[in-house]
CSV table of C-alpha atoms and ligand atoms in Angstrom, one decimal:
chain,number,residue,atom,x,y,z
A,1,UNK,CA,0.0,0.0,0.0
A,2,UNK,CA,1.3,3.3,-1.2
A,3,UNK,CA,1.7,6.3,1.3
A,4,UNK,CA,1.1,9.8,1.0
A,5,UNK,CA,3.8,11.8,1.5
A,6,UNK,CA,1.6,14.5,2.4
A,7,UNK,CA,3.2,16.4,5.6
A,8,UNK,CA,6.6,15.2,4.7
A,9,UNK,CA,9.6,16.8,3.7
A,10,UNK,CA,11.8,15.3,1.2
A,11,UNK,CA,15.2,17.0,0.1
A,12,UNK,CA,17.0,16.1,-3.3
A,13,UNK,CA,20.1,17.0,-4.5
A,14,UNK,CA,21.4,17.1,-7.8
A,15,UNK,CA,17.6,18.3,-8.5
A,16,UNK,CA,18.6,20.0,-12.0
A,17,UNK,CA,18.5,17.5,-14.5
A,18,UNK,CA,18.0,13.6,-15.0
A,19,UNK,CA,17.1,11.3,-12.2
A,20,UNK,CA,17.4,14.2,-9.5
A,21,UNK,CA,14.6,15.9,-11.5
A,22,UNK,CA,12.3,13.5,-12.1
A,23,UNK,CA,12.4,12.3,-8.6
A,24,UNK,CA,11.9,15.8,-7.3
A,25,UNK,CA,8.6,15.7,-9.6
A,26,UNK,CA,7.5,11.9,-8.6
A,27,UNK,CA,7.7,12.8,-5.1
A,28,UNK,CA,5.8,15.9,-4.8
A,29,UNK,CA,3.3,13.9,-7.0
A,30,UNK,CA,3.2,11.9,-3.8
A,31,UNK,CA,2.2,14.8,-1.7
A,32,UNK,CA,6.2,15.2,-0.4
A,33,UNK,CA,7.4,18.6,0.1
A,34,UNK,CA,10.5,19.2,-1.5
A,35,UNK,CA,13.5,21.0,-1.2
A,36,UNK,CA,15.7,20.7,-3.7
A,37,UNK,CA,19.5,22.2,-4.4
A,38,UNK,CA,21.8,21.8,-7.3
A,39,UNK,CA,24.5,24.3,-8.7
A,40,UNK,CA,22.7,25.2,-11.9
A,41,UNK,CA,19.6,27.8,-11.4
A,42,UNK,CA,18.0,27.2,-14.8
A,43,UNK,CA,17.2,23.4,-13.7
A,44,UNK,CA,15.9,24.1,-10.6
A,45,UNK,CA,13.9,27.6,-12.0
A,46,UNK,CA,12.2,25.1,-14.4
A,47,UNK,CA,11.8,22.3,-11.7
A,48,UNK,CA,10.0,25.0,-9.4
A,49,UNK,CA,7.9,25.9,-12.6
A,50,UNK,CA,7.2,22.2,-13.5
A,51,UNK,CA,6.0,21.5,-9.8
A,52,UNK,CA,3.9,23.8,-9.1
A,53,UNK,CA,2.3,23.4,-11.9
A,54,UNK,CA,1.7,19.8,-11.8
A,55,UNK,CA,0.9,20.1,-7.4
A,56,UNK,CA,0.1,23.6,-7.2
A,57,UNK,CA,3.1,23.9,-4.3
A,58,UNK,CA,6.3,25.5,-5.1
A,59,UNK,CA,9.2,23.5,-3.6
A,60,UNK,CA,12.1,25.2,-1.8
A,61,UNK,CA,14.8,25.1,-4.4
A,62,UNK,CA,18.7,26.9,-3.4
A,63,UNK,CA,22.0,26.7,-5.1
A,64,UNK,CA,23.7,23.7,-4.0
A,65,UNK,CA,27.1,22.1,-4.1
A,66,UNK,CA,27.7,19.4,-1.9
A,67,UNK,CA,31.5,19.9,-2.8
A,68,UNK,CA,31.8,23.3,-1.2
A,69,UNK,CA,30.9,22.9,2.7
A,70,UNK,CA,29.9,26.6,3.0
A,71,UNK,CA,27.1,25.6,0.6
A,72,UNK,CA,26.4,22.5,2.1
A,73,UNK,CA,25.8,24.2,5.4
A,74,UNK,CA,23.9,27.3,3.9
A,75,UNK,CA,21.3,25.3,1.8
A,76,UNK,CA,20.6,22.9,5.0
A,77,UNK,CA,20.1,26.0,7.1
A,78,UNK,CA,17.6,27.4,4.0
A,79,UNK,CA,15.6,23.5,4.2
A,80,UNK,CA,15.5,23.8,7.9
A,81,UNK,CA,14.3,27.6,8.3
A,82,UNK,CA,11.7,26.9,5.5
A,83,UNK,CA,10.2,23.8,6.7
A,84,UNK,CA,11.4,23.0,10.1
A,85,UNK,CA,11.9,19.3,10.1
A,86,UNK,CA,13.1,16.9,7.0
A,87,UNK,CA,11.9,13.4,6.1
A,88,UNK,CA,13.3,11.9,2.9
A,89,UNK,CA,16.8,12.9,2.0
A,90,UNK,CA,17.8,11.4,-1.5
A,91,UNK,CA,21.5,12.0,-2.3
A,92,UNK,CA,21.7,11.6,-6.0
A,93,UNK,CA,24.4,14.6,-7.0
A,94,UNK,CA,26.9,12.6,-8.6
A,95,UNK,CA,28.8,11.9,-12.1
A,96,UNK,CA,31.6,10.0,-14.0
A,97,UNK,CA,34.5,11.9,-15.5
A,98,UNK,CA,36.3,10.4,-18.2
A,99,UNK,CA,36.9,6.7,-18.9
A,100,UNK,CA,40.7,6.8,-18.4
A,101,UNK,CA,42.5,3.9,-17.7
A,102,UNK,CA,44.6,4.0,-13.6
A,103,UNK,CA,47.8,4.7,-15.5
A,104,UNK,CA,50.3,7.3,-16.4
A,105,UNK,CA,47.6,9.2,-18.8
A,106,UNK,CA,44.6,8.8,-15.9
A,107,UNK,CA,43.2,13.0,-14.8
A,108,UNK,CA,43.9,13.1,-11.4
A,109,UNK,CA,41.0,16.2,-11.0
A,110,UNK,CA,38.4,14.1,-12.3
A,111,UNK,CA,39.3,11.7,-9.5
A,112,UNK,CA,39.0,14.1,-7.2
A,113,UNK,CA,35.6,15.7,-8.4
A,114,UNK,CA,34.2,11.9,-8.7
A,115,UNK,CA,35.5,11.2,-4.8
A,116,UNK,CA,34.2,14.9,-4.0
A,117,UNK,CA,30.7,14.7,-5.2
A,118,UNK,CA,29.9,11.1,-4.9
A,119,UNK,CA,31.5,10.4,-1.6
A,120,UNK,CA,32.5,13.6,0.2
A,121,UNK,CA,29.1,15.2,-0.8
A,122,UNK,CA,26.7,12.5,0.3
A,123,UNK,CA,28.4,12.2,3.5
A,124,UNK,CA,28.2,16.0,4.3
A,125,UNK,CA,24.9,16.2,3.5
A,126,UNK,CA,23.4,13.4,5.4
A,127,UNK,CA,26.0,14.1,8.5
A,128,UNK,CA,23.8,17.5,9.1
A,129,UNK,CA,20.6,16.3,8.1
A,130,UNK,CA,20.2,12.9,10.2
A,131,UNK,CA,19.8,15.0,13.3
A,132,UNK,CA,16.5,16.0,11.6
A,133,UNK,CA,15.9,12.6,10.2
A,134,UNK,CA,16.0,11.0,13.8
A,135,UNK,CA,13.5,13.6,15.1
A,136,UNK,CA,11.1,13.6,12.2
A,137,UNK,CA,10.4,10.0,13.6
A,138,UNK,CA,10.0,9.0,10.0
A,139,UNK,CA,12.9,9.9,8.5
A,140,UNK,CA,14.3,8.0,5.2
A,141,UNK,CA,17.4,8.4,3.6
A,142,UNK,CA,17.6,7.7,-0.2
A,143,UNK,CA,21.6,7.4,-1.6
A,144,UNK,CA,21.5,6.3,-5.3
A,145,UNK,CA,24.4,4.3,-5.8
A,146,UNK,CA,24.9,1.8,-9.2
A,147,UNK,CA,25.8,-1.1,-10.7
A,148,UNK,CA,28.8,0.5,-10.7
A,149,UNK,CA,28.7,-0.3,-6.9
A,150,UNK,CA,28.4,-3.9,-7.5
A,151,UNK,CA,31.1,-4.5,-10.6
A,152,UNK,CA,33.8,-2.5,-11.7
A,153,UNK,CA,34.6,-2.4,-15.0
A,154,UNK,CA,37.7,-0.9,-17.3
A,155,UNK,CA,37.7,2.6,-17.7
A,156,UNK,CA,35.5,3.0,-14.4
A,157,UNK,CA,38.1,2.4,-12.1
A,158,UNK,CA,37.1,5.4,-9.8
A,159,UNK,CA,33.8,6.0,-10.5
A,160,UNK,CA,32.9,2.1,-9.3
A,161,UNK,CA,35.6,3.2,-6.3
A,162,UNK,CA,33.1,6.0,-5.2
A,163,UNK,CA,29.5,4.1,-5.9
A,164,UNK,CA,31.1,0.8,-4.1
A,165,UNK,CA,32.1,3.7,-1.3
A,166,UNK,CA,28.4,4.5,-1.7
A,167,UNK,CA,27.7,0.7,-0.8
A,168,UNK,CA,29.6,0.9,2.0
A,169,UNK,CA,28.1,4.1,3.6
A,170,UNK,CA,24.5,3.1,3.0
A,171,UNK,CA,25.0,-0.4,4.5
A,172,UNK,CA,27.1,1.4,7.7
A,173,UNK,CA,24.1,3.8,8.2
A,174,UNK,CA,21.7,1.3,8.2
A,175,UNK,CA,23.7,-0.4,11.3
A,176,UNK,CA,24.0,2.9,12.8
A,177,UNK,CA,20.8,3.8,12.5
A,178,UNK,CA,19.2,0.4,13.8
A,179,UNK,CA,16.3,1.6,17.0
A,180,UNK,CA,16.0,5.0,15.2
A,181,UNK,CA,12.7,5.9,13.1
A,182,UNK,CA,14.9,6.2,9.8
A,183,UNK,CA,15.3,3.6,6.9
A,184,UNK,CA,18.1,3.4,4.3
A,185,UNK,CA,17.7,2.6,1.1
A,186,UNK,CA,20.1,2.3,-1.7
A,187,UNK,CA,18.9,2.7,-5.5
A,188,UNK,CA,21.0,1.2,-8.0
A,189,UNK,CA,20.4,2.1,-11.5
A,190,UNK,CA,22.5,0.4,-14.8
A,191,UNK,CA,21.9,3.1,-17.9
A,192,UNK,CA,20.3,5.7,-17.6
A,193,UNK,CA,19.8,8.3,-20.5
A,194,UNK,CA,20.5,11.5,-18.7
A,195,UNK,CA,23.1,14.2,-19.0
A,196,UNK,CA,25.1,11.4,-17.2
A,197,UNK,CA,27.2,11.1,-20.9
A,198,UNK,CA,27.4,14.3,-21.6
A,199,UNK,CA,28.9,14.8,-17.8
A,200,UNK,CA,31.2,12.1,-18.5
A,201,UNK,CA,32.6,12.9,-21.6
A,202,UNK,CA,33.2,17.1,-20.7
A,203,UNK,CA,30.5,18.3,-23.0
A,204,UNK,CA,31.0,15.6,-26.1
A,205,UNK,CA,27.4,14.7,-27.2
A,206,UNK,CA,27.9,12.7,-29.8
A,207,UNK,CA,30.1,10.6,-27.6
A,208,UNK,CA,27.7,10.5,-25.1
A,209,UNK,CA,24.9,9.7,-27.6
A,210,UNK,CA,27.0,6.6,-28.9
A,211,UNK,CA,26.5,5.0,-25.1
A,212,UNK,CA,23.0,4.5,-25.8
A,213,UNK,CA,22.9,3.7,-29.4
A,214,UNK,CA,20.6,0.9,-30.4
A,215,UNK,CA,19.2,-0.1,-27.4
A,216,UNK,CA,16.6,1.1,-25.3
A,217,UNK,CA,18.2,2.8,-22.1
A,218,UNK,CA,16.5,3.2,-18.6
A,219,UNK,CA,14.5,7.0,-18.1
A,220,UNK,CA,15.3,9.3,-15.5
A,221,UNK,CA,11.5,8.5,-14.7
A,222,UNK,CA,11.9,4.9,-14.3
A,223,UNK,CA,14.4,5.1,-11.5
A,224,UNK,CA,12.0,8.1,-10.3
A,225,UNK,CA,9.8,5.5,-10.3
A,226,UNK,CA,11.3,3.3,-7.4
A,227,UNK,CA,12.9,5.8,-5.2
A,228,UNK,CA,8.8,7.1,-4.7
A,229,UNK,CA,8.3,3.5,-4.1
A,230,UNK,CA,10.9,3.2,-1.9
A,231,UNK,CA,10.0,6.4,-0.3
A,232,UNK,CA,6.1,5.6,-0.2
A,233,UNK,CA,6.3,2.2,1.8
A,234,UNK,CA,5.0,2.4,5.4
A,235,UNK,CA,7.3,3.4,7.8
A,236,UNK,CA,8.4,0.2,9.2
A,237,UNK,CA,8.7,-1.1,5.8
A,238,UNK,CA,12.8,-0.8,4.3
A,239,UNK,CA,13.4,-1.3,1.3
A,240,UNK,CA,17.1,-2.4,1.4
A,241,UNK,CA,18.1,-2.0,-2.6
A,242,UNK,CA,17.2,-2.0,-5.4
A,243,UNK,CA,18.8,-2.7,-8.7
A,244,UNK,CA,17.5,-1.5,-12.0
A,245,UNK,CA,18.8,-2.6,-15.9
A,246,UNK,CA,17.4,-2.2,-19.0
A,247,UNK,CA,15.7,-5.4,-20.5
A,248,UNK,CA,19.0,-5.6,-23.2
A,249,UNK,CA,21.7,-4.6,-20.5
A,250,UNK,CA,23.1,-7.8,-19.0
A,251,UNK,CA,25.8,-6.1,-17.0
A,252,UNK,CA,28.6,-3.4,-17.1
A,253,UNK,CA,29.7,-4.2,-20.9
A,254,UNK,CA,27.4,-6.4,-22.2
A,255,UNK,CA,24.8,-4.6,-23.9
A,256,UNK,CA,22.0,-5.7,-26.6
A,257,UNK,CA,22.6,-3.4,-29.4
A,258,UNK,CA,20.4,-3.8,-32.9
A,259,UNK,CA,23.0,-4.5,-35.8
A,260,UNK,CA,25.5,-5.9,-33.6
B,301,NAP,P1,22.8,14.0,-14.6
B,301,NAP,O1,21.7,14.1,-15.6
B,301,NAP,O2,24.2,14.5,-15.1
B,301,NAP,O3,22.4,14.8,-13.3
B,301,NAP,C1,23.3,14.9,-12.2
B,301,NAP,C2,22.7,16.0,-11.3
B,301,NAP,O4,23.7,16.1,-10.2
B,301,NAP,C3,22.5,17.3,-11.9
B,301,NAP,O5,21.3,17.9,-11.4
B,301,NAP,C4,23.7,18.1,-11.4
B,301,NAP,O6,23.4,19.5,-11.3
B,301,NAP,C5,23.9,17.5,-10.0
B,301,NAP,N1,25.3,17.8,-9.5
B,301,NAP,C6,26.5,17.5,-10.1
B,301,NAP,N2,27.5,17.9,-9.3
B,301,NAP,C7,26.9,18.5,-8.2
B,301,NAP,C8,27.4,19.2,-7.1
B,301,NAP,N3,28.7,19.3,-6.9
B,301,NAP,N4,26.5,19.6,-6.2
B,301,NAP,C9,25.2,19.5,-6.4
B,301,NAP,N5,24.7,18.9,-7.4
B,301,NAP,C10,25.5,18.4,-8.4
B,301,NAP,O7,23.0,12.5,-14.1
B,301,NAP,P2,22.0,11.4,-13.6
B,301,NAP,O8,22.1,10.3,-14.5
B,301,NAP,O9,20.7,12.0,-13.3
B,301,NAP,O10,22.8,11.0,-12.2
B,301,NAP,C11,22.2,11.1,-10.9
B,301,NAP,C12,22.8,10.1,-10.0
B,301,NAP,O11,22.5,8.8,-10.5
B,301,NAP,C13,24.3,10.2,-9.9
B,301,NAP,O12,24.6,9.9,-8.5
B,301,NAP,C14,24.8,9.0,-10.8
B,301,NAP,O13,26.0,8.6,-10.4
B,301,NAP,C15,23.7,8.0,-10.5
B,301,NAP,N6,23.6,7.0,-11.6
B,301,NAP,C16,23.4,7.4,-12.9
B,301,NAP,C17,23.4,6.4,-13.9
B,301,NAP,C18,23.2,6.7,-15.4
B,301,NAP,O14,23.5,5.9,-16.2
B,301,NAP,N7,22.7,7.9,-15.7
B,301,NAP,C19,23.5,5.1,-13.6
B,301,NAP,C20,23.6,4.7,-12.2
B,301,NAP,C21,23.7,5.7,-11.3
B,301,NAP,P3,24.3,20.7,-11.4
B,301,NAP,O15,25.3,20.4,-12.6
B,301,NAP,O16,23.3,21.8,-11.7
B,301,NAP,O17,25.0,20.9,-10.1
């Protein structure tokens, strides 16, 4: 049975684009409140746009970089002031850089952005908010991790390093949080057609269109899709993990594609 999330405050981050955005929209479709941060204003001024018109609420949306702690701390303080108490917190900001190799030739800033964001930023933002997650005595907290938390594959050395660290923290909070009103759930998505590519490959589209040539990716909306499940279970109900492929993606290289 599907709960409302109607007096509820649910925060996303990485609420700009892709699966940030369309779980932003799925949950105040729910009845959530949301909150939502990411660096880029456009996204969130045409998330704010998109969900009040679809609810008739305008969320809460701020700048957000879960790399920079000053932010961090400034958009938590905006959530809190507005709201006074946070339910949900689904910590999706994240991206790949690059497909290097670990040798000679390998960026060593991309591997500190990926660590930064992926890592770094989902730990600062739930270390201030499960304060609030504890006392809302139903608090939830959402971390979308990967199958590239599950299986590394070449070129993906780091990026797997951070959504296995993701593995890691969710399971550790779950123990931490064990007696306390808050459930941890990890969502672990293979393809996903968003500006994930795009992200990856610094701005090379037709790159990143290649990655999902002949064959039918996952949607931003289908993982939407089960983080509001996830999010609209009763409250003694966890949903541990969940992991999400297309119908032709067998694992981290092997892909259906027509013609081939
Ligand atoms: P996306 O379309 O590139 O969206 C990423 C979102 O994260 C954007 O809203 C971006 O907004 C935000 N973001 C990036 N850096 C940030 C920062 N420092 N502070 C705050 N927000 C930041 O990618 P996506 O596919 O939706 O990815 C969302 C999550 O799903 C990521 O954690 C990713 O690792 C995971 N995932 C994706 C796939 C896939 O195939 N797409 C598969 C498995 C898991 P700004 O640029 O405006 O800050």
């Amino acid at each position: 049975m599907a709960i409302s999330g109607a007096g509820k405050v649910a925060v996303v981050t990485g609420a700009s684009a892709g699966i940030g955005y369309s779980t932003a929209v799925g949950l105040a479709e729910a009845g959530f409140q949301l909150a939502v941060g990411a660096r880029r204003k456009d996204g969130l001024v045409k998330l704010v746009e998109d969900i009040q018109r679809r609810t008739g609420v305008k969320p809460f949306a701020e700048s957000l970089d879960v790399t920079d702690k000053e932010s961090v701390d400034a958009f938590v303080k905006g959530v809190v002031s507005e709201y006074g108490k946070v339910n949900v917190l689904v910590n999706n900001a994240g991206k790949a850089l690059g497909v290097d190799y670990i040798d000679e030739r390998a960026n060593e800033d991309d591997w500190e952005v990926m660590l930064d964001t992926n890592v770094l930023g989902l730990l600062r933002m739930t270390k201030r908010l499960v304060p609030y997650l504890v006392e809302s005595g139903d608090g939830h907290i959402i971390n979308l991790g990967s199958t590239a938390g599950h299986e590394a594959y070449a070129g993906g050395g780091v990026y797997c390093a951070t959504k296995f660290g993701v593995r890691a923290i969710t399971g550790a909070l779950r123990q931490e949080l064990l007696g306390k009103p808050v459930r941890v759930t990890s969502i672990d998505p293979g393809m996903v057609e968003t500006e994930f590519s795009v992200v990856r490959f610094h701005g090379d589209t037709e790159r990143a269109s290649r990655v999902y040539e002949g064959f039918r990716p996952l949607t931003a909306e289908d993982v939407a899709d089960c983080i509001v499940f996830a999010a609209t279970r009763p409250a003694h109900v966890n949903i541990d993990n969940i992991i999400l492929k297309s119908v032709d993606q067998a694992d981290a290289t092997r892909v259906a594609r027509k013609g081939q």
